[in-house]
Short mmCIF file of C-alpha atoms in Angstrom, two decimals:
data_model
loop_
_atom_site.label_atom_id
_atom_site.label_comp_id
_atom_site.label_asym_id
_atom_site.label_seq_id
_atom_site.Cartn_x
_atom_site.Cartn_y
_atom_site.Cartn_z
CA UNK Q 1 -41.02 23.80 35.91
CA UNK Q 2 -37.33 23.62 35.07
CA UNK Q 3 -36.27 22.34 31.69
CA UNK Q 4 -33.46 19.79 31.49
CA UNK Q 5 -30.60 20.90 29.24
CA UNK Q 6 -28.08 18.30 28.10
CA UNK Q 7 -24.57 18.87 29.32
CA UNK Q 8 -22.49 20.66 26.66
CA UNK Q 9 -19.71 18.55 25.24
CA UNK Q 10 -16.33 20.07 25.97
CA UNK Q 11 -13.99 20.83 23.06
CA UNK Q 12 -10.89 18.71 22.60
CA UNK Q 13 -7.92 19.53 24.83
CA UNK Q 14 -4.43 19.78 23.35
CA UNK Q 15 -0.96 20.07 24.91
CA UNK Q 16 1.61 22.04 22.90
CA UNK Q 17 5.29 21.50 23.75
CA UNK Q 18 7.91 23.79 22.20
CA UNK Q 19 10.86 25.64 23.72
CA UNK Q 20 10.58 28.66 21.38
CA UNK Q 21 8.12 31.14 22.98
CA UNK Q 22 7.11 32.80 19.68
CA UNK Q 23 6.27 29.50 17.98
CA UNK Q 24 4.55 28.17 21.08
CA UNK Q 25 2.33 31.26 21.17
CA UNK Q 26 1.61 30.98 17.43
CA UNK Q 27 0.50 27.34 17.76
CA UNK Q 28 -1.54 28.15 20.87
CA UNK Q 29 -3.40 31.05 19.22
CA UNK Q 30 -4.03 29.00 16.06
CA UNK Q 31 -5.62 26.20 18.06
CA UNK Q 32 -7.62 28.55 20.28
CA UNK Q 33 -9.12 30.16 17.16
CA UNK Q 34 -10.17 26.66 16.04
CA UNK Q 35 -12.09 26.27 19.32
CA UNK Q 36 -9.79 23.83 21.14
CA UNK Q 37 -8.72 24.05 24.76
CA UNK Q 38 -4.94 24.46 24.85
CA UNK Q 39 -2.19 24.08 27.45
CA UNK Q 40 1.45 24.86 26.68
CA UNK Q 41 4.83 23.69 27.95
CA UNK Q 42 8.34 24.90 27.15
CA UNK Q 43 10.33 21.84 28.19
CA UNK Q 44 10.15 18.09 28.66
CA UNK Q 45 9.81 18.43 32.45
CA UNK Q 46 6.88 20.87 32.09
CA UNK Q 47 5.22 18.49 29.62
CA UNK Q 48 5.55 15.65 32.14
CA UNK Q 49 3.86 17.80 34.79
CA UNK Q 50 0.93 18.52 32.48
CA UNK Q 51 0.60 14.82 31.62
CA UNK Q 52 0.67 13.91 35.32
CA UNK Q 53 -2.05 16.44 36.04
CA UNK Q 54 -4.58 15.38 33.42
CA UNK Q 55 -5.56 13.81 30.12
CA UNK Q 56 -5.41 15.32 26.64
CA UNK Q 57 -6.83 14.41 23.27
CA UNK Q 58 -3.59 15.23 21.45
CA UNK Q 59 -0.03 16.25 22.24
CA UNK Q 60 1.97 18.34 19.78
CA UNK Q 61 5.67 18.40 20.57
CA UNK Q 62 8.90 19.60 19.08
CA UNK Q 63 11.48 16.85 18.63
CA UNK Q 64 14.35 18.73 20.30
CA UNK Q 65 13.73 20.26 23.73
CA UNK Q 66 16.19 21.86 26.19
CA UNK Q 67 16.07 18.94 28.62
CA UNK Q 68 15.47 16.00 26.29
CA UNK Q 69 13.72 14.74 23.18
CA UNK Q 70 10.05 14.80 22.26
CA UNK Q 71 10.47 11.08 21.62
CA UNK Q 72 10.38 10.58 25.40
CA UNK Q 73 6.84 11.95 25.49
CA UNK Q 74 5.76 9.40 22.88
CA UNK Q 75 7.45 6.61 24.83
CA UNK Q 76 5.74 7.76 28.05
CA UNK Q 77 2.31 7.76 26.37
CA UNK Q 78 2.93 4.30 24.90
CA UNK Q 79 4.29 2.86 28.15
CA UNK Q 80 1.36 4.13 30.22
CA UNK Q 81 -1.11 3.04 27.50
CA UNK Q 82 -2.60 6.51 27.39
CA UNK Q 83 -5.01 7.51 24.64
CA UNK Q 84 -3.36 10.79 23.57
CA UNK Q 85 -2.30 10.96 19.95
CA UNK Q 86 1.11 12.54 19.55
CA UNK Q 87 2.17 14.77 16.64
CA UNK Q 88 5.91 15.46 16.34
CA UNK Q 89 7.47 18.53 14.75
CA UNK Q 90 10.90 18.01 13.18
CA UNK Q 91 13.38 20.33 11.49
CA UNK Q 92 13.42 20.39 7.68
CA UNK Q 93 15.52 17.55 6.33
CA UNK Q 94 15.27 15.44 9.50
CA UNK Q 95 13.46 12.60 7.77
CA UNK Q 96 15.13 10.00 9.97
CA UNK Q 97 13.70 11.64 13.11
CA UNK Q 98 10.19 11.64 11.64
CA UNK Q 99 10.45 7.97 10.67
CA UNK Q 100 11.81 7.08 14.12
CA UNK Q 101 8.93 8.94 15.80
CA UNK Q 102 6.30 7.20 13.67
CA UNK Q 103 7.83 3.82 14.47
CA UNK Q 104 7.75 4.71 18.17
CA UNK Q 105 4.00 5.34 17.97
CA UNK Q 106 3.54 8.98 16.92
CA UNK Q 107 0.25 9.63 15.14
CA UNK Q 108 1.79 11.98 12.59
CA UNK Q 109 4.59 14.48 12.05
CA UNK Q 110 5.04 18.05 10.80
CA UNK Q 111 8.15 19.55 9.22
CA UNK Q 112 9.37 22.96 10.36
CA UNK Q 113 8.72 25.67 9.33
CA UNK Q 114 5.17 24.47 9.90
CA UNK Q 115 2.50 25.42 7.39
CA UNK Q 116 -0.48 26.53 9.53
CA UNK Q 117 -3.08 25.13 7.12
CA UNK Q 118 -1.40 21.75 7.30
CA UNK Q 119 -1.00 22.19 11.07
CA UNK Q 120 -4.76 22.66 11.51
CA UNK Q 121 -5.53 19.66 9.27
CA UNK Q 122 -3.18 17.32 11.16
CA UNK Q 123 -4.54 18.40 14.55
CA UNK Q 124 -8.15 17.95 13.38
CA UNK Q 125 -7.22 14.47 12.19
CA UNK Q 126 -5.49 13.66 15.49
CA UNK Q 127 -8.48 14.54 17.67
CA UNK Q 128 -11.08 12.99 15.37
CA UNK Q 129 -13.10 10.10 16.84
CA UNK Q 130 -11.12 9.87 20.02
CA UNK Q 131 -13.19 8.62 22.99
CA UNK Q 132 -12.34 11.78 24.98
CA UNK Q 133 -12.30 14.12 22.01
CA UNK Q 134 -15.16 16.42 21.23
CA UNK Q 135 -16.24 18.88 18.64
CA UNK Q 136 -14.34 22.19 18.87
CA UNK Q 137 -16.56 25.03 20.09
CA UNK Q 138 -15.96 26.98 16.88
CA UNK Q 139 -17.50 24.11 14.86
CA UNK Q 140 -20.46 23.49 17.19
CA UNK Q 141 -22.75 25.57 15.01
CA UNK Q 142 -22.39 22.98 12.21
CA UNK Q 143 -23.00 19.62 13.91
CA UNK Q 144 -23.94 17.89 10.66
CA UNK Q 145 -20.45 18.45 9.30
CA UNK Q 146 -18.70 16.74 12.21
CA UNK Q 147 -19.04 13.03 13.07
CA UNK Q 148 -20.39 12.26 16.53
CA UNK Q 149 -17.93 10.85 19.01
CA UNK Q 150 -18.36 8.37 21.83
CA UNK Q 151 -22.15 8.37 21.91
CA UNK Q 152 -22.40 4.64 22.65
CA UNK Q 153 -25.09 4.00 20.04
CA UNK Q 154 -23.59 0.82 18.59
CA UNK Q 155 -20.75 0.44 16.13
CA UNK Q 156 -19.75 3.43 14.05
CA UNK Q 157 -19.62 3.10 10.24
CA UNK Q 158 -15.82 2.98 10.57
CA UNK Q 159 -16.00 0.03 12.97
CA UNK Q 160 -18.41 -1.83 10.71
CA UNK Q 161 -16.25 -1.25 7.65
CA UNK Q 162 -13.17 -2.36 9.56
CA UNK Q 163 -14.82 -5.55 10.79
CA UNK Q 164 -15.95 -6.40 7.27
CA UNK Q 165 -12.50 -5.78 5.86
CA UNK Q 166 -10.86 -7.99 8.49
CA UNK Q 167 -13.40 -10.73 7.79
CA UNK Q 168 -12.28 -10.75 4.17
CA UNK Q 169 -8.85 -11.84 5.43
CA UNK Q 170 -10.03 -15.42 5.76
CA UNK Q 171 -8.29 -17.67 8.27
CA UNK Q 172 -7.77 -18.12 11.99
CA UNK Q 173 -4.23 -19.53 11.89
CA UNK Q 174 -1.62 -17.92 14.13
CA UNK Q 175 -0.03 -15.89 11.26
CA UNK Q 176 -3.44 -14.51 10.23
CA UNK Q 177 -4.42 -13.63 13.80
CA UNK Q 178 -1.13 -11.72 14.16
CA UNK Q 179 -1.74 -9.84 10.91
CA UNK Q 180 -5.28 -8.82 11.93
CA UNK Q 181 -4.02 -7.66 15.31
CA UNK Q 182 -1.22 -5.70 13.65
CA UNK Q 183 -3.65 -4.06 11.22
CA UNK Q 184 -5.90 -2.92 14.08
CA UNK Q 185 -2.90 -1.28 15.78
CA UNK Q 186 -1.26 0.42 12.79
CA UNK Q 187 -4.58 1.69 11.42
CA UNK Q 188 -4.85 4.19 14.30
CA UNK Q 189 -2.03 6.42 13.08
CA UNK Q 190 -0.82 8.04 9.89
CA UNK Q 191 2.49 6.19 9.59
CA UNK Q 192 3.21 4.79 6.10
CA UNK Q 193 2.75 1.02 5.85
CA UNK Q 194 4.67 -1.38 3.58
CA UNK Q 195 2.92 -4.69 2.88
CA UNK Q 196 5.31 -7.44 1.80
CA UNK Q 197 4.45 -10.86 0.47
CA UNK Q 198 4.60 -13.20 -2.48
CA UNK Q 199 2.29 -12.72 -5.46
CA UNK Q 200 -1.21 -13.94 -4.78
CA UNK Q 201 -1.09 -13.70 -0.98
CA UNK Q 202 -3.67 -10.90 -0.69
CA UNK Q 203 -1.58 -7.78 -0.14
CA UNK Q 204 -4.29 -5.47 -1.45
CA UNK Q 205 -6.83 -6.98 0.96
CA UNK Q 206 -4.44 -6.13 3.81
CA UNK Q 207 -4.08 -2.56 2.50
CA UNK Q 208 -7.85 -2.19 2.25
CA UNK Q 209 -8.22 -3.49 5.81
CA UNK Q 210 -5.72 -0.88 7.08
CA UNK Q 211 -7.80 1.81 5.38
CA UNK Q 212 -11.16 0.44 6.57
CA UNK Q 213 -9.98 0.19 10.19
CA UNK Q 214 -8.61 3.73 10.21
CA UNK Q 215 -10.35 7.04 10.83
CA UNK Q 216 -9.96 7.64 7.08
CA UNK Q 217 -12.41 4.88 6.19
CA UNK Q 218 -14.98 7.45 5.04
CA UNK Q 219 -12.42 8.82 2.57
CA UNK Q 220 -11.38 7.32 -0.77
CA UNK Q 221 -9.15 4.29 -1.18
CA UNK Q 222 -7.20 4.74 -4.41
CA UNK Q 223 -5.27 1.68 -5.61
CA UNK Q 224 -2.45 2.18 -8.12
CA UNK Q 225 -0.46 -0.56 -9.87
CA UNK Q 226 2.91 1.15 -10.27
CA UNK Q 227 4.11 -1.43 -12.80
CA UNK Q 228 1.18 -0.95 -15.18
CA UNK Q 229 1.63 2.77 -15.98
CA UNK Q 230 3.80 3.76 -18.97
CA UNK Q 231 6.87 5.59 -17.71
CA UNK Q 232 6.20 8.78 -19.66
CA UNK Q 233 2.73 9.09 -18.07
CA UNK Q 234 3.71 8.43 -14.45
CA UNK Q 235 4.04 12.06 -13.36
CA UNK Q 236 0.70 13.08 -14.87
CA UNK Q 237 -1.05 10.04 -13.40
CA UNK Q 238 0.35 10.62 -9.90
CA UNK Q 239 0.30 14.42 -9.66
CA UNK Q 240 -2.24 15.55 -12.26
CA UNK Q 241 -1.89 17.93 -15.21
CA UNK Q 242 -3.20 21.28 -16.36
CA UNK Q 243 -5.03 21.84 -19.63
CA UNK Q 244 -2.61 22.09 -22.55
CA UNK Q 245 0.40 20.90 -20.56
CA UNK Q 246 1.01 18.08 -23.06
CA UNK Q 247 -0.42 16.84 -26.34
CA UNK Q 248 -3.95 15.58 -25.82
CA UNK Q 249 -4.44 17.35 -22.47
CA UNK Q 250 -7.81 18.97 -23.21
CA UNK Q 251 -8.79 19.77 -19.61
CA UNK Q 252 -7.37 19.99 -16.09
CA UNK Q 253 -7.16 16.58 -14.47
CA UNK Q 254 -6.37 15.41 -10.97
CA UNK Q 255 -3.77 12.78 -10.23
CA UNK Q 256 -3.90 9.88 -7.79
CA UNK Q 257 -2.70 12.07 -4.91
CA UNK Q 258 -5.55 14.54 -5.39
CA UNK Q 259 -8.08 11.71 -5.88
CA UNK Q 260 -7.02 10.12 -2.58
CA UNK Q 261 -7.23 13.37 -0.59
CA UNK Q 262 -8.59 12.62 2.89
CA UNK Q 263 -8.15 8.89 2.36
CA UNK Q 264 -5.52 6.28 1.53
CA UNK Q 265 -3.28 5.98 -1.52
CA UNK Q 266 -2.27 2.35 -2.13
CA UNK Q 267 0.87 1.97 -4.24
CA UNK Q 268 0.92 -1.64 -5.39
CA UNK Q 269 4.17 -3.12 -6.76
CA UNK Q 270 6.11 -0.07 -5.60
CA UNK Q 271 9.34 -1.90 -6.46
CA UNK Q 272 8.53 -1.49 -10.18
CA UNK Q 273 8.63 2.32 -10.00
CA UNK Q 274 11.51 3.82 -12.07
CA UNK Q 275 14.24 5.63 -10.14
CA UNK Q 276 13.41 9.02 -11.68
CA UNK Q 277 9.84 8.76 -10.41
CA UNK Q 278 10.99 7.50 -7.01
CA UNK Q 279 12.65 10.84 -6.24
CA UNK Q 280 9.48 12.76 -7.19
CA UNK Q 281 7.35 10.46 -5.05
CA UNK Q 282 9.71 10.93 -2.10
CA UNK Q 283 9.36 14.71 -2.32
CA UNK Q 284 5.56 14.49 -2.53
CA UNK Q 285 5.44 12.31 0.59
CA UNK Q 286 7.84 14.54 2.54
CA UNK Q 287 6.33 17.87 1.53
CA UNK Q 288 2.70 16.65 1.45
CA UNK Q 289 2.18 18.62 -1.70
CA UNK Q 290 2.34 17.92 -5.43
CA UNK Q 291 2.78 20.11 -8.47
CA UNK Q 292 0.59 19.13 -11.44
CA UNK Q 293 2.29 19.18 -14.84
CA UNK Q 294 1.96 22.65 -16.35
CA UNK Q 295 1.22 24.35 -13.02
CA UNK Q 296 3.39 26.87 -11.20
CA UNK Q 297 1.77 26.18 -7.83
CA UNK Q 298 1.72 23.15 -5.59
CA UNK Q 299 -1.43 21.46 -4.31
CA UNK Q 300 -1.47 20.42 -0.65
CA UNK Q 301 -2.50 16.79 -0.29
CA UNK Q 302 -3.65 14.89 2.78
CA UNK Q 303 -3.20 11.18 2.11
CA UNK Q 304 -1.96 8.15 3.98
CA UNK Q 305 0.49 6.04 1.98
CA UNK Q 306 0.22 2.25 2.00
CA UNK Q 307 2.50 0.43 -0.43
CA UNK Q 308 3.05 -3.21 -1.36
CA UNK Q 309 5.66 -5.31 -3.14
CA UNK Q 310 6.60 -8.92 -3.78
CA UNK Q 311 10.25 -7.90 -4.16
CA UNK Q 312 12.97 -7.80 -1.52
CA UNK Q 313 13.39 -4.03 -1.32
CA UNK Q 314 16.48 -4.40 0.89
CA UNK Q 315 18.17 -6.21 -2.01
CA UNK Q 316 16.79 -3.65 -4.48
CA UNK Q 317 18.35 -0.85 -2.41
CA UNK Q 318 21.68 -2.68 -2.31
CA UNK Q 319 21.54 -3.13 -6.10
CA UNK Q 320 20.82 0.63 -6.51
CA UNK Q 321 17.45 -0.09 -8.12
CA UNK Q 322 15.46 1.48 -5.28
CA UNK Q 323 16.20 4.68 -3.40
CA UNK Q 324 17.25 4.10 0.18
CA UNK Q 325 15.62 7.28 1.47
CA UNK Q 326 12.31 6.37 -0.14
CA UNK Q 327 12.55 2.84 1.27
CA UNK Q 328 12.93 4.14 4.83
CA UNK Q 329 10.11 6.62 4.30
CA UNK Q 330 7.71 3.91 3.07
CA UNK Q 331 8.85 1.15 5.44
CA UNK Q 332 7.91 2.85 8.71
CA UNK Q 333 5.59 -0.04 9.57
CA UNK Q 334 5.92 -3.36 7.78
CA UNK Q 335 3.26 -6.04 7.49
CA UNK Q 336 4.50 -9.34 6.10
CA UNK Q 337 1.77 -11.51 4.54
CA UNK Q 338 2.60 -15.23 4.86
CA UNK Q 339 2.45 -17.55 1.83
CA UNK Q 340 -0.34 -20.10 1.79
CA UNK Q 341 2.10 -22.96 2.44
CA UNK Q 342 2.78 -21.45 5.89
CA UNK Q 343 -0.88 -21.45 6.89
CA UNK Q 344 -2.38 -24.58 5.39
CA UNK Q 345 -4.72 -24.92 8.36
CA UNK Q 346 -6.67 -22.05 6.76
CA UNK Q 347 -7.37 -24.07 3.59
CA UNK Q 348 -10.87 -25.29 4.59
CA UNK Q 349 -12.07 -21.79 5.47
CA UNK Q 350 -10.44 -20.29 2.36
CA UNK Q 351 -11.96 -22.92 0.08
CA UNK Q 352 -15.44 -22.43 1.53
CA UNK Q 353 -15.21 -18.65 1.17
CA UNK Q 354 -13.89 -18.84 -2.40
CA UNK Q 355 -16.42 -21.49 -3.45
CA UNK Q 356 -19.30 -19.43 -2.06
CA UNK Q 357 -18.18 -16.40 -4.06
CA UNK Q 358 -17.51 -18.38 -7.25
CA UNK Q 359 -20.89 -20.09 -7.05
CA UNK Q 360 -22.67 -16.80 -6.34
CA UNK Q 361 -20.98 -15.09 -9.30
CA UNK Q 362 -21.90 -17.99 -11.56
CA UNK Q 363 -25.43 -18.36 -10.23
CA UNK Q 364 -24.97 -22.01 -9.31
CA UNK Q 365 -25.19 -24.10 -6.12
CA UNK Q 366 -22.07 -24.43 -3.97
CA UNK Q 367 -20.51 -27.89 -4.50
CA UNK Q 368 -19.70 -29.97 -1.42
CA UNK Q 369 -16.09 -29.79 -0.27
CA UNK Q 370 -14.84 -33.20 0.86
CA UNK Q 371 -11.97 -34.01 3.21
CA UNK Q 372 -10.24 -35.79 0.30
CA UNK Q 373 -10.16 -32.56 -1.71
CA UNK Q 374 -8.79 -30.64 1.28
CA UNK Q 375 -6.09 -33.30 1.77
CA UNK Q 376 -5.08 -33.12 -1.91
CA UNK Q 377 -4.91 -29.34 -1.75
CA UNK Q 378 -2.78 -29.54 1.41
CA UNK Q 379 -0.30 -31.75 -0.50
CA UNK Q 380 -0.22 -29.44 -3.51
CA UNK Q 381 2.63 -26.84 -3.60
CA UNK Q 382 0.24 -23.90 -4.26
CA UNK Q 383 3.17 -21.70 -5.22
CA UNK Q 384 0.71 -19.15 -6.61
CA UNK Q 385 -0.86 -18.87 -3.15
CA UNK Q 386 -4.52 -17.83 -2.83
CA UNK Q 387 -4.65 -16.74 -6.47
CA UNK Q 388 -3.67 -20.23 -7.62
CA UNK Q 389 -6.15 -21.78 -5.19
CA UNK Q 390 -8.93 -19.60 -6.59
CA UNK Q 391 -7.93 -20.59 -10.12
CA UNK Q 392 -8.10 -24.29 -9.21
CA UNK Q 393 -11.51 -23.91 -7.61
CA UNK Q 394 -12.86 -21.83 -10.51
CA UNK Q 395 -11.96 -24.58 -12.96
CA UNK Q 396 -13.27 -27.30 -10.66
CA UNK Q 397 -16.64 -25.57 -10.32
CA UNK Q 398 -16.87 -24.98 -14.07
CA UNK Q 399 -16.18 -28.66 -14.85
CA UNK Q 400 -18.13 -30.08 -11.93
CA UNK Q 401 -21.14 -32.26 -12.81
CA UNK Q 402 -22.27 -33.47 -9.38
CA UNK Q 403 -22.78 -32.41 -5.81
CA UNK Q 404 -19.17 -33.10 -4.78
CA UNK Q 405 -16.21 -31.01 -5.91
CA UNK Q 406 -13.48 -32.75 -7.95
CA UNK Q 407 -10.07 -31.24 -8.62
CA UNK Q 408 -7.79 -31.55 -11.64
CA UNK Q 409 -4.20 -30.55 -10.93
CA UNK Q 410 -2.72 -31.79 -14.20
CA UNK Q 411 -3.66 -28.86 -16.42
CA UNK Q 412 -2.30 -26.45 -13.83
CA UNK Q 413 1.11 -27.99 -13.28
CA UNK Q 414 2.33 -29.48 -16.56
CA UNK Q 415 1.62 -26.70 -19.04
CA UNK Q 416 3.99 -24.00 -17.69
CA UNK Q 417 6.98 -26.31 -17.78
CA UNK Q 418 6.16 -27.54 -21.30
CA UNK Q 419 5.68 -23.99 -22.55
CA UNK Q 420 9.01 -22.96 -21.06
CA UNK Q 421 10.95 -25.54 -23.07
CA UNK Q 422 12.96 -24.25 -26.04
CA UNK Q 423 11.49 -25.14 -29.47
CA UNK Q 424 13.03 -28.16 -31.24
CA UNK Q 425 14.87 -27.86 -34.53
CA UNK Q 426 13.41 -29.56 -37.61
CA UNK Q 427 15.93 -32.43 -37.31
CA UNK Q 428 15.13 -32.95 -33.63
CA UNK Q 429 11.40 -32.94 -34.30
CA UNK Q 430 11.60 -36.05 -36.54
CA UNK Q 431 14.12 -37.88 -34.34
CA UNK Q 432 12.70 -40.17 -31.62
CA UNK Q 433 13.47 -38.81 -28.15
CA UNK Q 434 15.47 -41.91 -27.15
CA UNK Q 435 17.79 -41.43 -30.19
CA UNK Q 436 18.51 -37.75 -29.63
CA UNK Q 437 22.01 -36.94 -28.37
CA UNK Q 438 22.08 -36.06 -24.68
CA UNK Q 439 25.29 -34.02 -24.77
CA UNK Q 440 25.01 -30.58 -23.20
CA UNK Q 441 25.20 -27.58 -25.57
CA UNK Q 442 28.55 -25.92 -26.04
CA UNK Q 443 29.51 -23.16 -23.61
CA UNK Q 444 28.68 -19.78 -25.23
CA UNK Q 445 31.63 -17.48 -25.85
CA UNK Q 446 29.41 -14.39 -25.39
CA UNK Q 447 26.87 -15.03 -22.63
CA UNK Q 448 24.93 -11.77 -23.10
CA UNK Q 449 24.46 -12.35 -26.84
CA UNK Q 450 23.40 -15.94 -26.15
CA UNK Q 451 20.81 -14.83 -23.59
CA UNK Q 452 19.61 -11.97 -25.81
CA UNK Q 453 19.07 -14.37 -28.69
CA UNK Q 454 16.95 -16.73 -26.60
CA UNK Q 455 15.01 -13.82 -25.10
CA UNK Q 456 14.37 -12.46 -28.60
CA UNK Q 457 13.06 -15.85 -29.77
CA UNK Q 458 10.67 -16.14 -26.82
CA UNK Q 459 9.41 -12.56 -27.28
CA UNK Q 460 8.90 -12.96 -31.04
CA UNK Q 461 7.02 -16.22 -30.49
CA UNK Q 462 4.77 -14.65 -27.83
CA UNK Q 463 4.09 -11.63 -30.06
CA UNK Q 464 3.28 -13.77 -33.08
CA UNK Q 465 0.94 -16.05 -31.14
CA UNK Q 466 -0.90 -13.03 -29.70
CA UNK Q 467 -1.26 -11.30 -33.08
CA UNK Q 468 1.37 -8.73 -32.01
CA UNK Q 469 -0.87 -7.54 -29.19
CA UNK Q 470 1.81 -6.45 -26.72
CA UNK Q 471 -0.58 -6.34 -23.77
CA UNK Q 472 -1.59 -9.97 -24.32
CA UNK Q 473 2.02 -11.03 -24.94
CA UNK Q 474 3.18 -9.30 -21.77
CA UNK Q 475 0.46 -10.97 -19.70
CA UNK Q 476 1.41 -14.36 -21.12
CA UNK Q 477 5.06 -13.86 -20.15
CA UNK Q 478 4.30 -12.39 -16.72
CA UNK Q 479 5.60 -8.92 -17.70
CA UNK Q 480 4.12 -5.46 -17.42
CA UNK Q 481 3.42 -3.50 -20.59
CA UNK Q 482 6.30 -1.18 -19.82
CA UNK Q 483 8.69 -4.10 -19.34
CA UNK Q 484 7.82 -5.76 -22.66
CA UNK Q 485 8.13 -2.41 -24.47
CA UNK Q 486 11.58 -1.95 -23.00
CA UNK Q 487 12.66 -5.45 -24.08
CA UNK Q 488 11.25 -5.00 -27.62
CA UNK Q 489 13.19 -1.74 -28.01
CA UNK Q 490 16.40 -3.11 -26.46
CA UNK Q 491 16.44 -6.22 -28.64
CA UNK Q 492 15.45 -4.33 -31.79
CA UNK Q 493 12.35 -6.43 -32.50
CA UNK Q 494 10.28 -4.96 -35.32
CA UNK Q 495 6.48 -5.16 -35.18
CA UNK Q 496 3.71 -4.32 -37.68
CA UNK Q 497 2.86 -1.21 -35.61
CA UNK Q 498 6.18 0.48 -36.22
CA UNK Q 499 7.62 2.41 -33.25
CA UNK Q 500 7.36 0.09 -30.28
CA UNK Q 501 8.51 2.66 -27.80
CA UNK Q 502 5.40 4.76 -28.24
CA UNK Q 503 2.24 4.90 -26.18
CA UNK Q 504 -1.39 4.35 -27.03
CA UNK Q 505 -1.19 2.20 -30.16
CA UNK Q 506 -4.24 0.15 -31.03
CA UNK Q 507 -2.78 -3.15 -29.93
CA UNK Q 508 -2.64 -1.88 -26.34
CA UNK Q 509 -6.37 -1.25 -26.16
CA UNK Q 510 -7.19 -4.89 -25.59
#
C-alpha cells in the first residue's frame, strides 16, 4: 500500500537585477547557498520579461540600469498590485534615491558596496511571511526556527497582535479610519515612519500599532523619549558602551539600537535631540551599524525606525535646529494624528474605553456616561487632547458618589491661567483691584534682560516650591530635565546642590 507524502514546500524565489556581471553572480551565488531559487537579469527589459513570465517572492534591483531605473520595477509592481517585495541597491551617498525608493513602495534598501551579511538579513526579512514565500531548502532541517507561512490555520500571532494594537486606537471617525488603513499599509515595509501630532493625541499608540502590524511584531519594541536623556549620556544610551569607557562604566552595556535588534526603535520627541547627536543618529541609520563608546569595532543593527514629534520639523529645519538630511531620512512616510477637536464624534467611544480602564485599575464599577456629559465634553476645548480627557475622567471617577458620572471643568481650566500670572508686589497686594492703576508697564530698553529676569523669577519660584527638586520643577513648568538644567546654568541660578550642570545628583532621583 502506497504511503501519502505531503508535497514539499518550494523555497522562496528571488529575481536579482544588476547590470554588473560580477556583482550579479556574487548575489546569485550568495542566495543559492541560502537555499533560495534565483533568477537573474542584467537590464530593465530583461527584468520585465521575468516579471511577465512568473511571480517572485522578492526582487532585488540596482537603482541605475543601462536602459532605465530600478524605480520603474517598483512602480510596475505597485501598479499591477503584485505581492513581490522590492529591495533597492543604491550607490554610497545616494540617500535621496533610497528615500525616493522607499516612498515609492520599496520594502528596503541596501547601500553599495553591499555587505553580504546585511544582504542576507534583508533578503530573509523580505521573503518572511509572504503568502507565496517558503522556507529556504537550506533551513528545512530546522523547521522550529522558522515561522510557518500560509498554512491557513487561523490568524497568525502577528495578525492578532496587529488587530489588538489597532483596536487600541479608539474611534471610527473618518480621520481614524484613514490612520488605521495607513498603518496597515506602511507596516508591510521597512521604510522609516514619522508620526506627527499635538501632545496627548496618542502618537506612541500609533507607533506601537505600526510595529504590531509588521513582520517584526515578534521582535522588541523599544521606546525612547529623546528629550528626557541628559545630553552627555545620549551616545551611551543610544549606541552602548564598553566596560571602563567612562567613569562608572563597570560592565559592557547595550544601547537602544542593540536592544531593538530585530524589532522597532521608537524615537519619541525626536525634535528635542541636540544637533550633535542628530549627525550620529543619521550615520547609524544610514550605515545600519553603531559603535559603542570605547569600542574600535561597529555592531551591525537591524532595526526599523519610527519617530514622533509634536513640533513642526519643517520649521525646525528652516531655523537650523534640525538637520535637513536627517529629516528626509526619518520622514519617508508620515502619519499625521488628528487632534481630538477634529474627531469629536469619537468622544463616546473614547470615554467608554477610558472609563472601563480607569474603573478596572481602581477596582470600582464603571459609572454611567450620560448624553449630557458627552455634550459638555464636546463643547470643551480639550486642548490637551486624549490626555486631558483621561485626566478629566480620572478626577470625575475619583470624586463620583453615584451611578452617573459628573464632570468638573473648573479645576482644570482656571488654575493654569492663575498660576501663569506674575506675582504682585507688596503694595499691589494690599490695594483693592479696582483701585490699582491700569496703565501698561513701561517698554523695556533691553528686551532680553527683561525676559531673562522674568524667566529667572519663575524658575526660582518653581525650584523653591519643589524643594529644589529639578525633576519636579521641570515637570511643573512643562520642561525636560535637560531643558531646565540649561536654563539654570544660563541664568546663573544657584541651588543648594552646587553645580547644576552635572548629572545624577540626589534631587533628580525623584
